């Protein structure tokens, strides 16, 4: 840690991991409800557990982004953060808003929550991923504005690098696009059309800028490759992300009432969306191969490489699988969608946040890297979570293919619930994979405690024979 | 050799490409907005009519009870329960059948199986929800879903 104010990132990272754990616990509950339909019913119905699962995901990823910005912006701009106090205050505001919202989901029926929070004054609730009460959304906007002000002032006064500018553009886009969550007309087509301006333009648009800049930052630090090279890659990758992803929004406009020409625009541009992710994979492996140093934090490098591979498979390959309109006609809103969603979110946004946390947390704790024992645990957790997520995706894909065939493709289509029972085996297998994933997360969390204990006992980060000399002079 | 393609060229591709495709996307959105009145059944939504009021109230109830947390609507939402964008046609173009289904859900579920919660809607509220689902089924969705099973 080079600047004292980088320390504000720490609580953001800790809260992110705490919310990640909550997200996965509720994911397991959902997995059980898929096969034991009345599990926790009517106390925690499926829709409530799902809100908690998706909303904690969104919040912890945003927490991770903010923590990442507070960590990397001072280092990139070579100055202290504009206002560490504001960052601290906003952390507690954000955490309190998230905790109150989740408590609201779990304690009172959703309709009552809508009533209590005055949803009729400005109705924004009850739409997928945007279930938060309007007042929470206002809170998110306030936190985002304060955060952007803080980061923006720091960038303005400091050194301007591509990494910090790209991150700033991404965060600015994130905040601006979120404003569309306040637009909720009765006209269902318009509602859905602009709902995607938050959802798609986040995850397949501006979030990719944030992802790219975080990956670039960690690679610069851990490989020692010349910044000029890394930043050139960064620009090309995010250029491709926006060139394909903006009009690629059209793959959501096939069947919601928008004109048919979106089937062409959406298919063609979103078929190109894997390109930036593929370039990210090539980029990450190239940088590591051309490294000028062996960073003692090997776990962070593993997470970075894992991000680039699994983001490509999850977002790129599994996205392409069902993005062409004639295919999507059958797969739209099926378990195929769920399969893609899981691997894409994990590969791209979960892993990049863990990459950043893995790199920055030891430094925030005053050491360049954790003990080898702790890093080995991290690597175990990487493989446990990644492999189990691959299996979750494969089982959901199996379920999805059968569902699409039985319910939509055959000459004698079966009703939804009949099909669900026929494909239950895949849901059981998915649940088992989900439990392994939870195990992997527990191993990940354990690694922090092992690292702290080893640091107290003065155990060195890497074994003595580890090579730290430049590999490619 | 490395300088054939420089960082500033990459940066220009990013800025130029982004601006161009933002504008293209906005142009397509403008054209879509002009086309939508023929497709989205907006004439039904006139708030001065009884039907329009019922649809608005139905959508409000749809949102206030987080129906999207289990169901899909035009293929979007959760995949735990059946598609409802075409439930009106699946139930034989019958609003009463929709109302009867919602009303008959057991309060404590069905042992071992998925069940919709009991919501205790008034008759007027049930009317509104059914009207909203009827309206949803009449949106021009380019022929989706492939069949009535949704």
Coordinates of C-alpha atoms in Angstrom, one line a residue:
Chain A
X1 CA 0.0 0.0 0.0
X2 CA 1.6 3.2 -1.2
X3 CA -1.0 5.7 -0.1
X4 CA -2.6 5.8 3.3
X5 CA -6.1 6.5 1.9
X6 CA -6.1 3.3 0.0
X7 CA -7.0 1.7 3.3
X8 CA -10.7 2.7 2.8
X9 CA -10.9 -0.2 0.4
X10 CA -10.6 -2.7 3.2
X11 CA -14.1 -2.5 4.7
X12 CA -15.6 -2.6 1.2
X13 CA -13.7 -5.8 0.4
X14 CA -14.7 -7.4 3.7
X15 CA -18.4 -6.5 3.3
X16 CA -18.2 -7.8 -0.3
X17 CA -17.1 -11.2 0.9
X18 CA -19.7 -11.3 3.7
X19 CA -22.4 -10.6 1.2
X20 CA -21.0 -13.1 -1.2
X21 CA -21.4 -15.8 1.5
X22 CA -25.0 -14.7 2.1
X23 CA -25.6 -14.8 -1.7
X24 CA -24.4 -18.4 -1.9
X25 CA -26.3 -19.6 1.2
X26 CA -29.5 -18.3 -0.5
X27 CA -28.4 -19.9 -3.8
X28 CA -28.3 -23.2 -2.0
X29 CA -31.8 -22.6 -0.6
X30 CA -33.0 -21.9 -4.2
X31 CA -31.3 -25.1 -5.4
X32 CA -33.2 -27.1 -2.8
X33 CA -36.5 -25.4 -3.6
X34 CA -36.0 -26.4 -7.2
X35 CA -36.3 -30.1 -6.2
X36 CA -38.1 -29.9 -2.9
X37 CA -40.8 -27.4 -3.9
X38 CA -42.2 -26.7 -0.4
X39 CA -38.8 -26.2 1.3
X40 CA -39.2 -23.2 3.7
X41 CA -42.6 -22.5 2.2
X42 CA -44.5 -20.2 2.9
X43 CA -41.9 -18.5 5.2
X44 CA -39.3 -17.9 2.5
X45 CA -40.9 -18.4 -0.8
X46 CA -38.8 -18.9 -3.9
X47 CA -39.2 -15.3 -5.1
X48 CA -37.9 -13.9 -1.8
X49 CA -34.9 -16.2 -1.7
X50 CA -34.1 -15.3 -5.3
X51 CA -34.3 -11.6 -4.6
X52 CA -31.8 -12.0 -1.8
X53 CA -29.6 -14.2 -4.0
X54 CA -29.5 -11.7 -6.9
X55 CA -29.6 -8.5 -4.9
X56 CA -26.7 -9.5 -2.6
X57 CA -24.8 -10.4 -5.7
X58 CA -25.3 -7.0 -7.3
X59 CA -24.5 -5.2 -4.0
X60 CA -21.4 -7.1 -3.3
X61 CA -20.1 -6.7 -6.8
X62 CA -20.7 -3.0 -6.6
X63 CA -19.0 -3.0 -3.2
X64 CA -16.0 -4.8 -4.8
X65 CA -15.9 -2.2 -7.7
X66 CA -15.9 0.6 -5.2
X67 CA -13.3 -1.0 -3.0
X68 CA -11.2 -1.6 -6.2
X69 CA -11.6 2.0 -7.2
X70 CA -10.6 3.3 -3.8
X71 CA -7.6 1.0 -3.9
X72 CA -6.3 1.6 -7.4
X73 CA -7.2 5.2 -8.1
X74 CA -4.8 6.7 -5.5
X75 CA -2.0 4.4 -6.9
X76 CA -2.8 5.3 -10.5
X77 CA -3.2 9.0 -9.9
X78 CA -0.2 9.1 -7.5
X79 CA -2.0 11.0 -4.8
X80 CA -4.2 10.5 -1.8
X81 CA -7.9 10.0 -2.2
X82 CA -9.8 13.3 -2.3
X83 CA -11.8 12.5 0.8
X84 CA -11.2 9.2 2.7
X85 CA -13.8 10.3 5.3
X86 CA -16.5 10.6 2.6
X87 CA -15.6 7.1 1.4
X88 CA -15.9 5.7 4.9
X89 CA -19.3 7.4 5.5
X90 CA -20.6 6.1 2.2
X91 CA -19.5 2.6 3.0
X92 CA -21.7 2.6 6.1
X93 CA -24.6 4.2 4.3
X94 CA -24.4 1.6 1.5
X95 CA -24.0 -1.3 3.9
X96 CA -27.0 -0.1 6.0
X97 CA -29.2 0.4 3.0
X98 CA -28.3 -3.1 1.7
X99 CA -28.9 -4.7 5.1
X100 CA -32.2 -3.0 5.7
X101 CA -33.4 -3.9 2.2
X102 CA -32.5 -7.6 2.6
X103 CA -34.1 -7.6 6.1
X104 CA -37.2 -6.0 4.6
X105 CA -37.4 -8.8 1.9
X106 CA -37.1 -11.5 4.6
X107 CA -39.2 -10.0 7.4
X108 CA -42.3 -8.6 5.7
X109 CA -44.3 -9.8 2.6
X110 CA -43.0 -8.0 -0.5
X111 CA -46.4 -6.2 -1.0
X112 CA -46.2 -4.8 2.5
X113 CA -42.6 -3.7 1.9
X114 CA -43.8 -1.8 -1.3
X115 CA -46.6 -0.2 0.8
X116 CA -44.3 0.7 3.7
X117 CA -41.7 2.3 1.4
X118 CA -44.3 4.3 -0.5
X119 CA -43.8 2.6 -3.8
X120 CA -47.0 4.1 -5.2
X121 CA -45.3 7.6 -5.1
X122 CA -42.7 6.5 -7.6
X123 CA -43.2 2.9 -8.6
X124 CA -40.0 1.2 -9.4
X125 CA -40.3 -2.1 -7.5
X126 CA -41.2 -5.6 -8.6
X127 CA -39.0 -5.8 -11.7
X128 CA -36.3 -8.4 -11.9
X129 CA -33.0 -7.3 -10.3
X130 CA -34.5 -3.9 -9.5
X131 CA -36.7 -5.2 -6.7
X132 CA -35.2 -2.7 -4.2
X133 CA -37.6 -0.2 -2.6
X134 CA -37.5 3.2 -4.4
X135 CA -35.9 4.7 -1.3
X136 CA -33.1 2.2 -1.5
X137 CA -32.6 3.1 -5.2
X138 CA -32.4 6.8 -4.2
X139 CA -29.8 5.7 -1.6
X140 CA -27.8 3.9 -4.2
X141 CA -27.8 7.0 -6.4
X142 CA -26.6 9.2 -3.5
X143 CA -23.8 6.7 -2.7
X144 CA -22.8 6.5 -6.3
X145 CA -22.7 10.3 -6.7
X146 CA -20.6 10.8 -3.6
X147 CA -18.3 8.0 -4.8
X148 CA -18.0 9.4 -8.3
X149 CA -17.3 12.8 -6.9
X150 CA -14.6 11.4 -4.6
X151 CA -13.0 9.4 -7.4
X152 CA -13.4 12.1 -10.0
X153 CA -11.8 14.8 -7.9
X154 CA -8.9 12.4 -7.2
X155 CA -8.4 11.7 -10.9
X156 CA -8.7 15.4 -11.8
X157 CA -6.0 16.4 -9.5
X158 CA -3.6 13.5 -10.2
X159 CA -1.8 11.6 -12.9
X160 CA -4.2 10.5 -15.6
X161 CA -3.6 7.0 -16.8
X162 CA -5.6 4.9 -19.1
X163 CA -6.5 2.5 -16.3
X164 CA -7.9 5.3 -14.1
X165 CA -9.8 7.0 -17.0
X166 CA -11.3 3.8 -18.3
X167 CA -12.4 2.9 -14.8
X168 CA -13.9 6.4 -14.3
X169 CA -15.8 6.2 -17.6
X170 CA -17.1 2.8 -16.6
X171 CA -18.3 4.0 -13.2
X172 CA -19.8 7.1 -14.6
X173 CA -21.8 5.0 -17.1
X174 CA -22.8 2.6 -14.3
X175 CA -24.3 5.5 -12.3
X176 CA -26.0 7.2 -15.3
X177 CA -27.6 4.0 -16.6
X178 CA -28.9 3.2 -13.2
X179 CA -31.2 6.2 -13.5
X180 CA -33.3 4.2 -16.0
X181 CA -34.4 2.1 -13.1
X182 CA -36.7 5.0 -12.1
X183 CA -38.5 4.8 -15.4
X184 CA -41.4 2.3 -15.1
X185 CA -44.3 3.0 -17.4
X186 CA -47.5 0.9 -17.5
X187 CA -46.6 0.1 -21.2
X188 CA -44.9 -3.2 -20.7
X189 CA -42.9 -3.0 -23.9
X190 CA -41.4 0.3 -22.9
X191 CA -40.8 -0.9 -19.4
X192 CA -38.9 -3.9 -20.6
X193 CA -37.1 -1.9 -23.4
X194 CA -35.5 0.5 -21.0
X195 CA -35.1 -2.0 -18.1
X196 CA -32.4 -3.5 -20.3
X197 CA -30.6 -0.2 -20.4
X198 CA -29.8 -0.8 -16.8
X199 CA -29.3 -4.6 -16.9
X200 CA -27.7 -5.2 -20.3
X201 CA -25.8 -2.0 -20.6
X202 CA -24.4 -2.6 -17.2
X203 CA -23.2 -6.2 -17.5
X204 CA -22.4 -6.2 -21.2
X205 CA -21.4 -2.6 -21.4
X206 CA -19.9 -0.3 -18.8
X207 CA -19.1 -3.1 -16.3
X208 CA -16.7 -4.5 -18.9
X209 CA -14.8 -1.3 -18.7
X210 CA -14.5 -1.6 -15.0
X211 CA -13.5 -5.2 -15.3
X212 CA -10.9 -4.4 -18.0
X213 CA -9.3 -1.7 -15.9
X214 CA -9.2 -3.8 -12.8
X215 CA -7.6 -6.7 -14.7
X216 CA -5.1 -4.3 -16.4
X217 CA -4.2 -2.9 -13.0
X218 CA -3.5 -6.2 -11.4
X219 CA -1.6 -7.5 -14.4
X220 CA 0.6 -4.3 -14.5
X221 CA 1.4 -4.9 -10.8
X222 CA 1.9 -8.6 -10.8
X223 CA 3.8 -9.1 -14.1
X224 CA 5.8 -5.9 -14.3
X225 CA 5.0 -5.6 -18.0
X226 CA 5.3 -2.2 -19.5
X227 CA 2.2 0.0 -18.9
X228 CA 2.1 1.1 -22.5
X229 CA 1.6 -2.5 -23.7
X230 CA -1.1 -3.2 -21.1
X231 CA -3.0 0.0 -21.7
X232 CA -3.0 -0.6 -25.5
X233 CA -4.6 -4.0 -24.9
X234 CA -7.1 -2.4 -22.5
X235 CA -8.3 0.2 -25.1
X236 CA -8.7 -2.4 -27.8
X237 CA -10.6 -4.8 -25.5
X238 CA -13.0 -2.2 -24.2
X239 CA -13.5 -0.7 -27.7
X240 CA -14.6 -4.1 -28.9
X241 CA -16.8 -4.5 -25.8
X242 CA -18.8 -1.4 -26.6
X243 CA -18.8 -1.7 -30.3
X244 CA -20.4 -5.2 -30.0
X245 CA -22.3 -4.8 -26.7
X246 CA -24.2 -1.6 -27.4
X247 CA -26.2 -2.8 -30.4
X248 CA -25.9 -6.3 -29.0
X249 CA -28.6 -5.1 -26.6
X250 CA -30.8 -6.1 -29.5
X251 CA -30.6 -9.8 -28.5
X252 CA -33.0 -8.9 -25.7
X253 CA -35.4 -7.2 -28.1
X254 CA -36.4 -10.3 -30.1
X255 CA -39.6 -11.3 -28.3
X256 CA -40.7 -8.4 -26.1
X257 CA -42.7 -6.4 -28.6
X258 CA -39.9 -4.5 -30.4
X259 CA -39.7 -4.6 -34.2
X260 CA -38.4 -7.7 -36.0
X261 CA -35.3 -6.0 -37.3
X262 CA -33.8 -6.4 -33.9
X263 CA -33.4 -10.1 -34.7
X264 CA -30.8 -9.1 -37.2
X265 CA -29.1 -6.4 -35.3
X266 CA -29.1 -8.3 -32.1
X267 CA -27.9 -11.6 -33.6
X268 CA -25.1 -10.1 -35.6
X269 CA -23.7 -7.8 -33.0
X270 CA -24.1 -10.1 -30.0
X271 CA -22.5 -12.9 -32.0
X272 CA -19.4 -10.7 -31.9
X273 CA -19.7 -10.1 -28.2
X274 CA -17.3 -13.1 -27.3
X275 CA -14.5 -11.2 -29.1
X276 CA -13.6 -8.8 -26.3
X277 CA -13.7 -11.7 -23.9
X278 CA -11.5 -13.8 -26.1
X279 CA -9.0 -10.9 -26.4
X280 CA -9.1 -10.6 -22.6
X281 CA -7.9 -14.2 -22.4
X282 CA -5.1 -13.8 -24.9
X283 CA -4.2 -10.5 -23.2
X284 CA -4.0 -12.0 -19.7
X285 CA -1.9 -15.1 -20.8
X286 CA 0.4 -12.9 -22.9
X287 CA 1.1 -10.6 -20.1
X288 CA 1.8 -13.4 -17.6
X289 CA 4.1 -15.1 -20.2
X290 CA 6.0 -11.9 -20.8
X291 CA 6.3 -11.1 -17.1
X292 CA 9.4 -9.3 -15.9
X293 CA 9.0 -10.5 -12.4
X294 CA 7.6 -13.3 -10.4
X295 CA 5.2 -11.7 -8.0
X296 CA 5.1 -13.5 -4.6
X297 CA 1.3 -13.3 -4.7
X298 CA 0.7 -16.3 -7.0
X299 CA -2.9 -16.7 -6.0
X300 CA -3.7 -13.3 -7.4
X301 CA -2.2 -14.3 -10.8
X302 CA -4.2 -17.5 -10.8
X303 CA -7.5 -15.5 -10.1
X304 CA -6.6 -13.1 -12.9
X305 CA -6.0 -15.9 -15.4
X306 CA -9.1 -17.6 -14.2
X307 CA -11.2 -14.5 -14.7
X308 CA -10.0 -14.2 -18.3
X309 CA -10.8 -17.8 -19.1
X310 CA -14.1 -18.3 -17.3
X311 CA -15.4 -14.9 -18.4
X312 CA -14.8 -15.9 -22.0
X313 CA -16.5 -19.3 -21.5
X314 CA -19.4 -18.0 -19.5
X315 CA -20.2 -14.7 -21.1
X316 CA -18.7 -15.4 -24.5
X317 CA -19.3 -19.1 -25.4
X318 CA -22.4 -19.7 -23.3
X319 CA -23.8 -16.3 -24.5
X320 CA -23.2 -17.1 -28.1
X321 CA -24.8 -20.5 -27.6
X322 CA -28.3 -19.0 -27.4
X323 CA -27.9 -15.5 -28.9
X324 CA -28.9 -16.1 -32.5
X325 CA -32.6 -15.3 -33.0
X326 CA -33.6 -18.6 -34.5
X327 CA -32.0 -20.5 -31.6
X328 CA -33.2 -18.0 -29.0
X329 CA -36.7 -18.4 -30.2
X330 CA -36.6 -21.8 -28.5
X331 CA -34.2 -21.1 -25.6
X332 CA -35.5 -17.7 -24.5
X333 CA -36.3 -17.7 -20.8
X334 CA -35.3 -21.3 -20.2
X335 CA -32.7 -23.0 -18.0
X336 CA -30.2 -22.3 -20.8
X337 CA -30.5 -18.6 -19.8
X338 CA -29.9 -19.6 -16.2
X339 CA -26.8 -21.6 -17.2
X340 CA -25.4 -18.7 -19.1
X341 CA -26.2 -16.2 -16.3
X342 CA -24.4 -18.2 -13.6
X343 CA -21.2 -18.8 -15.5
X344 CA -21.0 -15.3 -17.0
X345 CA -21.5 -13.6 -13.7
X346 CA -19.1 -15.9 -11.9
X347 CA -16.4 -15.8 -14.6
X348 CA -16.5 -12.1 -15.2
X349 CA -17.6 -10.2 -12.2
X350 CA -17.1 -12.6 -9.2
X351 CA -13.6 -13.6 -10.3
X352 CA -12.4 -10.1 -11.2
X353 CA -13.5 -8.9 -7.7
X354 CA -11.7 -11.8 -6.0
X355 CA -8.7 -11.1 -8.2
X356 CA -8.6 -7.6 -7.0
X357 CA -9.2 -8.5 -3.4
X358 CA -6.6 -11.3 -3.5
X359 CA -4.0 -8.8 -4.8
X360 CA -4.9 -5.9 -2.6
X361 CA -5.9 -7.4 0.7
X362 CA -2.4 -8.6 1.7
X363 CA -1.0 -5.1 0.8
X364 CA -3.8 -3.5 2.9
X365 CA -2.7 -5.7 5.7
X366 CA 0.9 -4.6 5.3
X367 CA 2.5 -7.4 3.4
X368 CA 3.2 -8.0 -0.2
X369 CA 1.7 -11.4 -0.3
X370 CA 0.2 -14.0 2.1
X371 CA 1.9 -17.1 3.4
X372 CA 2.2 -19.9 0.9
X373 CA -0.2 -22.0 3.1
X374 CA -2.8 -19.3 2.8
X375 CA -2.2 -19.0 -1.0
X376 CA -2.6 -22.7 -1.4
X377 CA -6.0 -22.5 0.3
X378 CA -6.9 -19.7 -2.1
X379 CA -5.9 -21.8 -5.0
X380 CA -7.9 -24.7 -3.7
X381 CA -10.9 -22.4 -3.4
X382 CA -10.4 -21.2 -6.9
X383 CA -10.5 -24.7 -8.3
X384 CA -13.4 -25.8 -6.1
X385 CA -15.5 -22.8 -7.0
X386 CA -14.6 -22.7 -10.7
X387 CA -15.0 -26.5 -11.3
X388 CA -18.3 -26.6 -9.4
X389 CA -19.5 -23.6 -11.4
X390 CA -18.6 -25.3 -14.6
X391 CA -20.7 -28.3 -13.5
X392 CA -23.6 -26.1 -12.4
X393 CA -23.5 -24.6 -15.8
X394 CA -23.3 -28.0 -17.6
X395 CA -26.2 -29.4 -15.5
X396 CA -28.4 -26.4 -16.1
X397 CA -27.5 -26.6 -19.8
X398 CA -28.6 -30.2 -19.8
X399 CA -31.8 -29.3 -18.0
X400 CA -32.3 -26.5 -20.5
X401 CA -31.8 -28.6 -23.6
X402 CA -34.4 -31.1 -22.3
X403 CA -36.8 -28.4 -21.3
X404 CA -36.6 -26.7 -24.6
X405 CA -37.1 -30.0 -26.4
X406 CA -40.0 -31.3 -24.3
X407 CA -41.8 -28.0 -23.8
X408 CA -41.2 -26.1 -27.0
X409 CA -39.6 -28.2 -29.8
X410 CA -41.5 -31.5 -30.0
X411 CA -44.8 -31.9 -31.9
X412 CA -46.5 -32.7 -28.6
X413 CA -45.3 -30.0 -26.2
X414 CA -45.7 -30.7 -22.5
X415 CA -46.8 -28.2 -19.8
X416 CA -44.1 -26.4 -17.9
X417 CA -44.5 -28.2 -14.6
X418 CA -44.6 -31.6 -16.2
X419 CA -41.3 -30.9 -17.9
X420 CA -39.8 -29.6 -14.6
X421 CA -40.4 -32.9 -13.0
X422 CA -38.9 -34.8 -15.9
X423 CA -35.7 -32.9 -15.6
X424 CA -35.4 -32.9 -11.8
X425 CA -32.3 -35.2 -11.9
X426 CA -30.3 -32.3 -13.4
X427 CA -31.5 -30.0 -10.6
X428 CA -30.3 -32.5 -8.0
X429 CA -26.9 -32.6 -9.6
X430 CA -26.8 -28.9 -9.8
X431 CA -27.6 -28.7 -6.1
X432 CA -24.7 -31.0 -5.3
X433 CA -22.4 -28.8 -7.3
X434 CA -23.8 -25.8 -5.5
X435 CA -22.8 -27.3 -2.2
X436 CA -19.3 -27.9 -3.4
X437 CA -19.2 -24.3 -4.5
X438 CA -20.2 -23.2 -0.9
X439 CA -17.4 -25.4 0.4
X440 CA -15.0 -23.6 -1.9
X441 CA -16.2 -20.3 -0.6
X442 CA -15.6 -21.4 3.0
X443 CA -12.1 -22.5 2.0
X444 CA -11.6 -19.0 0.5
X445 CA -12.7 -17.3 3.7
X446 CA -10.6 -19.6 5.8
X447 CA -7.5 -18.5 3.8
X448 CA -7.8 -15.0 5.2
X449 CA -7.6 -16.3 8.8
X450 CA -4.7 -18.6 8.0
X451 CA -2.9 -15.6 6.4
X452 CA -3.4 -13.5 9.5
X453 CA -2.2 -16.3 11.8
X454 CA 0.9 -17.0 9.7
X455 CA 1.7 -13.3 9.5
X456 CA 1.5 -13.1 13.3
X457 CA 3.9 -16.0 13.5
X458 CA 6.2 -14.3 11.0
X459 CA 6.0 -16.9 8.3
X460 CA 7.4 -15.6 5.0
X461 CA 5.1 -15.2 2.0
X462 CA 6.9 -17.6 -0.2
X463 CA 9.2 -20.5 0.2
X464 CA 12.9 -19.7 0.3
X465 CA 13.7 -21.2 -3.0
X466 CA 11.1 -19.1 -4.8
X467 CA 12.6 -17.2 -7.6
X468 CA 12.0 -13.5 -7.5
X469 CA 14.6 -12.4 -10.0
X470 CA 13.5 -11.1 -13.4
X471 CA 12.7 -14.0 -15.8
X472 CA 12.9 -12.1 -19.1
X473 CA 15.6 -9.5 -18.7
Chain B
X1 CA 7.5 -3.2 -35.0
X2 CA 5.5 -2.8 -31.8
X3 CA 4.9 0.8 -32.7
X4 CA 2.9 0.1 -35.9
X5 CA -0.2 0.0 -33.7
X6 CA 0.2 2.6 -31.0
X7 CA -1.7 3.2 -27.8
X8 CA -3.2 6.4 -29.1
X9 CA -4.6 4.6 -32.1
X10 CA -6.2 2.1 -29.8
X11 CA -7.6 4.9 -27.7
X12 CA -9.0 6.6 -30.8
X13 CA -10.7 3.4 -31.8
X14 CA -12.3 3.2 -28.4
X15 CA -13.6 6.8 -28.3
X16 CA -14.6 6.9 -32.0
X17 CA -16.1 3.4 -32.0
X18 CA -18.0 4.0 -28.8
X19 CA -19.5 7.3 -29.9
X20 CA -20.5 5.9 -33.3
X21 CA -22.2 2.9 -31.8
X22 CA -23.9 4.9 -29.1
X23 CA -25.4 7.1 -31.9
X24 CA -26.4 4.0 -33.9
X25 CA -28.1 2.5 -30.9
X26 CA -29.9 5.7 -30.2
X27 CA -31.0 5.9 -33.8
X28 CA -32.4 2.4 -33.7
X29 CA -34.1 3.2 -30.5
X30 CA -35.8 6.2 -32.1
X31 CA -37.0 4.1 -35.0
X32 CA -38.3 1.5 -32.5
X33 CA -40.2 4.2 -30.6
X34 CA -41.9 5.2 -33.8
X35 CA -42.8 1.6 -34.6
X36 CA -44.0 0.5 -31.2
X37 CA -47.5 2.1 -31.3
X38 CA -48.5 -0.6 -33.8
X39 CA -47.2 -3.4 -31.7
X40 CA -47.5 -2.7 -28.0
X41 CA -51.3 -2.3 -27.6
X42 CA -50.9 1.1 -26.1
X43 CA -54.5 2.1 -27.1
X44 CA -55.7 -0.3 -24.4
X45 CA -53.7 1.7 -21.8
X46 CA -55.6 5.0 -22.0
X47 CA -56.1 5.8 -18.3
X48 CA -59.4 7.5 -19.0
X49 CA -60.9 4.1 -19.8
X50 CA -61.9 1.4 -17.4
X51 CA -59.8 -1.2 -19.2
X52 CA -56.8 1.1 -19.1
X53 CA -57.2 1.6 -15.4
X54 CA -57.5 -2.1 -14.8
X55 CA -54.4 -2.9 -16.7
X56 CA -52.4 -0.2 -14.8
X57 CA -53.7 -1.6 -11.5
X58 CA -52.9 -5.1 -12.7
X59 CA -49.3 -4.2 -13.4
X60 CA -49.1 -2.5 -10.1
X61 CA -50.2 -5.7 -8.3
X62 CA -47.9 -7.8 -10.5
X63 CA -45.0 -5.7 -9.3
X64 CA -46.1 -5.3 -5.7
X65 CA -46.3 -9.1 -5.3
X66 CA -43.0 -9.7 -7.2
X67 CA -44.6 -12.2 -9.6
X68 CA -41.4 -11.9 -11.7
X69 CA -39.5 -13.6 -8.8
X70 CA -40.9 -17.0 -9.9
X71 CA -42.5 -16.5 -13.3
X72 CA -41.4 -15.3 -16.7
X73 CA -43.3 -12.6 -18.6
X74 CA -42.5 -12.6 -22.3
X75 CA -39.6 -14.9 -21.4
X76 CA -38.0 -12.6 -18.8
X77 CA -37.9 -13.2 -15.1
X78 CA -37.4 -16.4 -13.0
X79 CA -37.6 -19.9 -14.4
X80 CA -39.3 -21.5 -11.4
X81 CA -42.9 -21.2 -12.6
X82 CA -44.7 -21.1 -15.9
X83 CA -44.5 -18.3 -18.5
X84 CA -47.4 -15.8 -18.1
X85 CA -47.1 -13.7 -21.2
X86 CA -49.4 -16.2 -22.9
X87 CA -51.3 -17.6 -19.9
X88 CA -54.5 -15.9 -21.1
X89 CA -54.4 -17.9 -24.4
X90 CA -53.2 -21.0 -22.6
X91 CA -56.3 -20.8 -20.3
X92 CA -58.5 -20.6 -23.3
X93 CA -58.8 -16.8 -23.6
X94 CA -60.6 -16.9 -20.3
X95 CA -60.0 -14.3 -17.6
X96 CA -62.2 -16.2 -15.1
X97 CA -59.9 -19.3 -15.4
X98 CA -56.9 -17.1 -14.4
X99 CA -58.8 -15.7 -11.5
X100 CA -59.9 -19.1 -10.3
X101 CA -56.4 -20.5 -10.5
X102 CA -54.9 -17.6 -8.3
X103 CA -57.7 -18.0 -5.8
X104 CA -57.4 -21.7 -5.3
X105 CA -53.8 -21.8 -4.1
X106 CA -53.4 -23.5 -0.8
X107 CA -52.1 -21.3 2.0
X108 CA -49.5 -23.8 3.2
X109 CA -48.4 -25.1 -0.2
X110 CA -48.4 -28.7 -1.5
X111 CA -46.1 -31.2 0.3
X112 CA -42.9 -31.7 -1.6
X113 CA -44.0 -29.6 -4.6
X114 CA -43.8 -26.1 -5.8
X115 CA -46.9 -24.0 -5.2
X116 CA -47.8 -20.4 -5.7
X117 CA -48.4 -18.5 -2.5
X118 CA -52.0 -17.5 -1.5
X119 CA -52.3 -13.8 -2.0
X120 CA -55.9 -13.2 -0.8
X121 CA -56.8 -10.7 -3.6
X122 CA -60.1 -9.0 -3.8
X123 CA -62.3 -9.7 -6.8
X124 CA -61.5 -6.3 -8.3
X125 CA -57.8 -7.0 -7.8
X126 CA -58.1 -10.4 -9.5
X127 CA -59.9 -8.7 -12.4
X128 CA -57.1 -6.2 -12.7
X129 CA -54.4 -8.9 -12.8
X130 CA -56.3 -10.9 -15.4
X131 CA -56.8 -7.8 -17.5
X132 CA -53.0 -7.1 -17.3
X133 CA -52.2 -10.7 -18.4
X134 CA -54.7 -10.5 -21.2
X135 CA -53.1 -7.2 -22.4
X136 CA -49.6 -8.9 -22.2
X137 CA -50.8 -11.7 -24.3
X138 CA -51.9 -9.3 -27.1
X139 CA -48.5 -7.6 -27.5
X140 CA -46.9 -8.4 -30.9
X141 CA -44.0 -10.6 -29.8
X142 CA -42.9 -11.7 -33.3
X143 CA -44.6 -15.1 -32.8
X144 CA -43.0 -16.0 -29.4
X145 CA -43.5 -18.3 -27.5
X146 CA -43.3 -21.3 -29.9
X147 CA -46.5 -22.9 -28.6
X148 CA -49.1 -22.4 -25.9
X149 CA -47.1 -24.1 -23.2
X150 CA -44.9 -21.0 -23.2

